[in-house]
PDB file of C-alpha atoms and ligand atoms in Angstrom:
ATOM      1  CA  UNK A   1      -7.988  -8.917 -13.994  1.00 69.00           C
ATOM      2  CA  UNK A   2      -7.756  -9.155 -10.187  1.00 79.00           C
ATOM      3  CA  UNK A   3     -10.857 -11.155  -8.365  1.00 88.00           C
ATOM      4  CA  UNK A   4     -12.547  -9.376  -5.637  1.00 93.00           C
ATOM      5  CA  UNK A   5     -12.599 -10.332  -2.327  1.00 95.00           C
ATOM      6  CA  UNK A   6     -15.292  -8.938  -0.424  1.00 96.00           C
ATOM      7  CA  UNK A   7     -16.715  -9.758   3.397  1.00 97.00           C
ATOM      8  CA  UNK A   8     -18.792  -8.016   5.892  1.00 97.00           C
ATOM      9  CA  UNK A   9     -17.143  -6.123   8.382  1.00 97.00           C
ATOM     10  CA  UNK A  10     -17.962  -8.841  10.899  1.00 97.00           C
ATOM     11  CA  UNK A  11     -15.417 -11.253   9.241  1.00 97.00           C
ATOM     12  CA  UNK A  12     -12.831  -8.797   8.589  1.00 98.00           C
ATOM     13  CA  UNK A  13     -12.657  -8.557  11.841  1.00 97.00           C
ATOM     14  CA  UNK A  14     -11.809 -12.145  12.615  1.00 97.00           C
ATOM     15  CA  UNK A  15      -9.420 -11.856  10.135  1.00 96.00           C
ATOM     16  CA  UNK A  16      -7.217  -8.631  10.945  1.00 98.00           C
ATOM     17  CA  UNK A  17      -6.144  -7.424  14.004  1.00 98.00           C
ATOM     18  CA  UNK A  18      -7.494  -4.542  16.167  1.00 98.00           C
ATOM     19  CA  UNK A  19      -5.416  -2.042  14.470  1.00 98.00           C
ATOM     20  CA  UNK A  20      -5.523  -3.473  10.769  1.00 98.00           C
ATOM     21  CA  UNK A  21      -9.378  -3.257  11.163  1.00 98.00           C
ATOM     22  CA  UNK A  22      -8.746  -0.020  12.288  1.00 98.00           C
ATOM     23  CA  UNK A  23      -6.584   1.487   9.532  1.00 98.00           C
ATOM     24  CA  UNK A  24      -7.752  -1.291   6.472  1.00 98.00           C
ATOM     25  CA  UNK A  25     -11.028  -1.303   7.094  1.00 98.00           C
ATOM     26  CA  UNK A  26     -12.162   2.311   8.697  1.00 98.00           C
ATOM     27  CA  UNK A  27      -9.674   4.284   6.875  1.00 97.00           C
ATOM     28  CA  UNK A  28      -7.426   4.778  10.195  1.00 97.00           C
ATOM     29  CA  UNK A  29      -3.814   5.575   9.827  1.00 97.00           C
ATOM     30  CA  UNK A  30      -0.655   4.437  11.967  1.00 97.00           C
ATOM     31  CA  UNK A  31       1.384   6.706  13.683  1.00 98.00           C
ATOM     32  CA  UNK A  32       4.634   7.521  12.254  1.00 98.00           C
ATOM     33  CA  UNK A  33       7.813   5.932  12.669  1.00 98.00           C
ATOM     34  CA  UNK A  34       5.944   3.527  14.415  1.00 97.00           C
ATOM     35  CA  UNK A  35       5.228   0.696  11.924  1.00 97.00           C
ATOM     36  CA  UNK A  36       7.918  -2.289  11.085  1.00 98.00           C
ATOM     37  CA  UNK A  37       8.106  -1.018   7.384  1.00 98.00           C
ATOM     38  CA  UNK A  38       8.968   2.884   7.310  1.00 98.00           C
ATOM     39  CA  UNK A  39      12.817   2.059   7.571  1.00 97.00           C
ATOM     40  CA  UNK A  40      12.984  -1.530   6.158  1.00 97.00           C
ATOM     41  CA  UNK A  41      14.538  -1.817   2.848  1.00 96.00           C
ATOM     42  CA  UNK A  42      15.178  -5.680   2.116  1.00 96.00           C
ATOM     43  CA  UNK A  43      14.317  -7.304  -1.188  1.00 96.00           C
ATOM     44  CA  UNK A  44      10.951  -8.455  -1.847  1.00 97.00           C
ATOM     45  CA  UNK A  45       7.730  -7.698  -2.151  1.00 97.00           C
ATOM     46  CA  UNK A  46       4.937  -5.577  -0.282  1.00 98.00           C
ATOM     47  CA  UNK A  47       1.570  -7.984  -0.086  1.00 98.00           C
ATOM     48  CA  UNK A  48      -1.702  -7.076   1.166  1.00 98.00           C
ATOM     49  CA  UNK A  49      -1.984  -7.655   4.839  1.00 98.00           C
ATOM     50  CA  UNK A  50      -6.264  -8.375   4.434  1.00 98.00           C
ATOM     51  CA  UNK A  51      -5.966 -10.405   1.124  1.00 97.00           C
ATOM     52  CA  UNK A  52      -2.642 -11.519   0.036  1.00 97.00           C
ATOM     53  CA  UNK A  53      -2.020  -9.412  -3.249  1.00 97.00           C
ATOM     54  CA  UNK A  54       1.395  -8.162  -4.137  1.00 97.00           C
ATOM     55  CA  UNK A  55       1.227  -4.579  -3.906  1.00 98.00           C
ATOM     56  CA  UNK A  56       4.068  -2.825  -3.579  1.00 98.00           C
ATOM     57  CA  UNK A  57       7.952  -4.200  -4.651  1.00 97.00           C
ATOM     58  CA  UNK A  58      11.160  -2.902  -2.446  1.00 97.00           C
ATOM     59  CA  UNK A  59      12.310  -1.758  -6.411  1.00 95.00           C
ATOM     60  CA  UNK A  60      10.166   1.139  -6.316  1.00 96.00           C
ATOM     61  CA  UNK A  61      10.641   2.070  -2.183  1.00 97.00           C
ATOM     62  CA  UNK A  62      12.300   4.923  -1.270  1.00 97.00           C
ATOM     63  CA  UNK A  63      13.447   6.532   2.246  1.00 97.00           C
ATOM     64  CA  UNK A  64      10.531   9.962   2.186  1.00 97.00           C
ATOM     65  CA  UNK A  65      11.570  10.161   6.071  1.00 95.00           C
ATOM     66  CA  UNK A  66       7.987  10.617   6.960  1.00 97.00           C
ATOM     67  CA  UNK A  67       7.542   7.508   9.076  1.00 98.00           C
ATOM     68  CA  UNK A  68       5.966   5.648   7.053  1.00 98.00           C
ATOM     69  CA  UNK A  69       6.759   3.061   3.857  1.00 98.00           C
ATOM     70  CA  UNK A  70       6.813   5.025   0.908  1.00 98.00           C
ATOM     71  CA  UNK A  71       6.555   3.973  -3.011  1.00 98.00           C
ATOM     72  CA  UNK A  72       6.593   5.991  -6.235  1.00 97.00           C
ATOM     73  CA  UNK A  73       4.273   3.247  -7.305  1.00 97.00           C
ATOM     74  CA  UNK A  74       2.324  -0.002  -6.922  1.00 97.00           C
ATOM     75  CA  UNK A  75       3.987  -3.292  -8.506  1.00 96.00           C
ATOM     76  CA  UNK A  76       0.789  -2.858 -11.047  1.00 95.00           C
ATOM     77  CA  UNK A  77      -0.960  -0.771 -11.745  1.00 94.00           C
ATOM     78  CA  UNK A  78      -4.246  -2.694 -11.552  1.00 96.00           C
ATOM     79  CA  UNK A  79      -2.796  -3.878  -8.023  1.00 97.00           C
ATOM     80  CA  UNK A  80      -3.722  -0.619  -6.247  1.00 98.00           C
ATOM     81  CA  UNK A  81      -6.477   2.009  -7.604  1.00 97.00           C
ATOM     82  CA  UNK A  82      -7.191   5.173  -5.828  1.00 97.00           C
ATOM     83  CA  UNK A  83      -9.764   7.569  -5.226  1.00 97.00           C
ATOM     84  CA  UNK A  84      -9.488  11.724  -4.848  1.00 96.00           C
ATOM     85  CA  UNK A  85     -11.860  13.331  -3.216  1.00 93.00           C
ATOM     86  CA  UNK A  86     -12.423  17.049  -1.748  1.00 93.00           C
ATOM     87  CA  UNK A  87     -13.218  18.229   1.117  1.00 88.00           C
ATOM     88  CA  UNK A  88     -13.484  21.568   1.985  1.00 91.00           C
ATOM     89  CA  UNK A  89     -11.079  22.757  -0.700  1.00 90.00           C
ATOM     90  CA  UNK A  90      -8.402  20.097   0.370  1.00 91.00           C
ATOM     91  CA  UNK A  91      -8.030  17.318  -1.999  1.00 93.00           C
ATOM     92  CA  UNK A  92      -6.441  14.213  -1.008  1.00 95.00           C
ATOM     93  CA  UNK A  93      -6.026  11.100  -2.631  1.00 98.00           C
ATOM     94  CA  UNK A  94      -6.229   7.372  -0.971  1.00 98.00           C
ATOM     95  CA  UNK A  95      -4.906   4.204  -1.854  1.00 98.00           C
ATOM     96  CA  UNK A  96      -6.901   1.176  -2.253  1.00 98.00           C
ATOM     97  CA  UNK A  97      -6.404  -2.747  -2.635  1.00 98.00           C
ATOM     98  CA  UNK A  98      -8.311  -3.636  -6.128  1.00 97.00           C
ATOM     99  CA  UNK A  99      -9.043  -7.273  -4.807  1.00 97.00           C
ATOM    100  CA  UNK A 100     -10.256  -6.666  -1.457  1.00 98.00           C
ATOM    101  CA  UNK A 101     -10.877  -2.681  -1.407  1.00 97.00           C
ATOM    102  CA  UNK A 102      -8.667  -2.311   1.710  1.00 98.00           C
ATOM    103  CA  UNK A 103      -7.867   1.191   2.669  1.00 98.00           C
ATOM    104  CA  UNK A 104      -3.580   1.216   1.948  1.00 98.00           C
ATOM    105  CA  UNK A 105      -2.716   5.033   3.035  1.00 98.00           C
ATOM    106  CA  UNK A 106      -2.260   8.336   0.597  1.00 98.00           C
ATOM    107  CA  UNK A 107      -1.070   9.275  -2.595  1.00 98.00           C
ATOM    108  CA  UNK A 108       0.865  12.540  -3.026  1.00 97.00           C
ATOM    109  CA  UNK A 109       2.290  14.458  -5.612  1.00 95.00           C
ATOM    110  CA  UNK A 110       5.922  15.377  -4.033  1.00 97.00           C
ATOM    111  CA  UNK A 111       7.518  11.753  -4.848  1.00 97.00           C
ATOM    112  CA  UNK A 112      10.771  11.404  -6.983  1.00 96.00           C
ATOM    113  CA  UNK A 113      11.766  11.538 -10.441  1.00 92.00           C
ATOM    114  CA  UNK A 114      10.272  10.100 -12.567  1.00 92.00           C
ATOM    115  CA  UNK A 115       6.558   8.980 -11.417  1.00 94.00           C
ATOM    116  CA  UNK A 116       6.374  12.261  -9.449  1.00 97.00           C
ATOM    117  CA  UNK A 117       4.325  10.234  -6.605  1.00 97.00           C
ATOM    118  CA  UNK A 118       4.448   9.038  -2.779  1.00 98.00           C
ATOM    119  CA  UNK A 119       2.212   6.149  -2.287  1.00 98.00           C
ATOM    120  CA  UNK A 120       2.473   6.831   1.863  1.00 98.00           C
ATOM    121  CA  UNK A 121       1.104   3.294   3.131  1.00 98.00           C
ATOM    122  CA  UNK A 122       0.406   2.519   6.293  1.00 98.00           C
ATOM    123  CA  UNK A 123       2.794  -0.718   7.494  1.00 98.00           C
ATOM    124  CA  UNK A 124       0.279  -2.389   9.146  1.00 98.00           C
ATOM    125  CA  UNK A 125      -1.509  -2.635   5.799  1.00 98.00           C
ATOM    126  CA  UNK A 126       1.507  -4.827   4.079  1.00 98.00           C
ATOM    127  CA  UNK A 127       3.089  -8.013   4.674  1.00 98.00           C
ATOM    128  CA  UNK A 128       6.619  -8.670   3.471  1.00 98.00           C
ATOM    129  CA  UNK A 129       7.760 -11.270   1.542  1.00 97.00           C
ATOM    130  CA  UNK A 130      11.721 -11.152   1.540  1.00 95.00           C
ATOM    131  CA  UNK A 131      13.018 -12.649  -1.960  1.00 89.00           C
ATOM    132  CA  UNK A 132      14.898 -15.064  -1.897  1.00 79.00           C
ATOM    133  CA  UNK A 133      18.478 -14.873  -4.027  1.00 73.00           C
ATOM    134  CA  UNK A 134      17.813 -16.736  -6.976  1.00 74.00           C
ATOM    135  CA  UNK A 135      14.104 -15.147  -7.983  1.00 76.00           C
ATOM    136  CA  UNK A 136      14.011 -12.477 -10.237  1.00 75.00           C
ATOM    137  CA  UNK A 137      13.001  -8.777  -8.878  1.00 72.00           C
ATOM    138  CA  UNK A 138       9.645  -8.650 -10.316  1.00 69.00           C
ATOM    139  CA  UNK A 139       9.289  -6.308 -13.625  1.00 66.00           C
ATOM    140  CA  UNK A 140       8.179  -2.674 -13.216  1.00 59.00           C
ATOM    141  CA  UNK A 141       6.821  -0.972 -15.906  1.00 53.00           C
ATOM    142  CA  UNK A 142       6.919   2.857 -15.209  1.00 50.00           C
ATOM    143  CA  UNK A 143       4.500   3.337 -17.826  1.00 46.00           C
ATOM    144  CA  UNK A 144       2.052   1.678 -15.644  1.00 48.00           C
ATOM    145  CA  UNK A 145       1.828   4.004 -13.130  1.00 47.00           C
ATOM    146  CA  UNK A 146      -0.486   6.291 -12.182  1.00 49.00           C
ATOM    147  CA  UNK A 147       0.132  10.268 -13.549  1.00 44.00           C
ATOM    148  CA  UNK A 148      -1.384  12.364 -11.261  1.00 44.00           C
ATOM    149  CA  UNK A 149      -2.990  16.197 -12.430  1.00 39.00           C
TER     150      UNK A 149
HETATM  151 FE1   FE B   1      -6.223  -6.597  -0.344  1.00 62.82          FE
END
């Protein structure tokens, strides 16, 4: 179990910056290639930028060339939920931080072998944790992630 974290807009806002309001908060997005995470590939982890929780591990990263850091999954599954909705025939599918309901990015179905899925997350969403050489890369169960229809 993960414990919420919820706050009015009004302190989010004294938390974040202008732009992590912007794209955490009121579903923004960054532009491409323009975030410090779309070609970083160290060790480590992916936290929340609004709330702290490890998200997203540099095991599961992968180069999409789209500009922005790409995952074919969260570091668990009950880390990051998402939510599909339609709108006018197009179907899309956004990424969420289950403690503090932060708006990550996009899920799409065109990731690699063998999850089949892109978690597209905006950089300014994450904060890095580089790991250091004697901690173990955190343990990823591809079962755990989710199959999309
Ligand atoms: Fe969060």
């Amino acid at each position: 179990m993960v414990n919420r974290v919820i706050k009015s807009d009004e302190e989010w806002r004294r938390i974040l910056t202008e732009e992590q309001f912007y794209v955490m908060r009121l579903k923004g997005a960054e532009r491409a290639y323009t975030g410090a995470y779309w070609n970083h590939f160290e060790d480590g982890v992916y936290h929340c930028a609004a709330c702290g929780l490890p998200l997203f591990s540099s095991e599961r990263k992968f180069a999409s060339q789209t500009g922005w850091p790409s995952f074919d999954g969260p570091v668990n599954s009950a880390h990051v939920y998402t939510e599909t909705e339609s709108v006018g025939g197009k179907t899309s599918t956004e990424a969420i931080c289950h403690r503090c309901s932060s708006h990550l990015g996009h899920v799409f179905n065109d990731g690699p072998h063998p999850s089949g899925l892109r978690y597209c997350i905006n950089s300014v969403a994450l904060k890095f944790e580089r790991r250091s050489t004697n901690e173990p890369a955190p343990v990823v169960n591809q079962s755990e992630c989710l199959i999309m229809e």
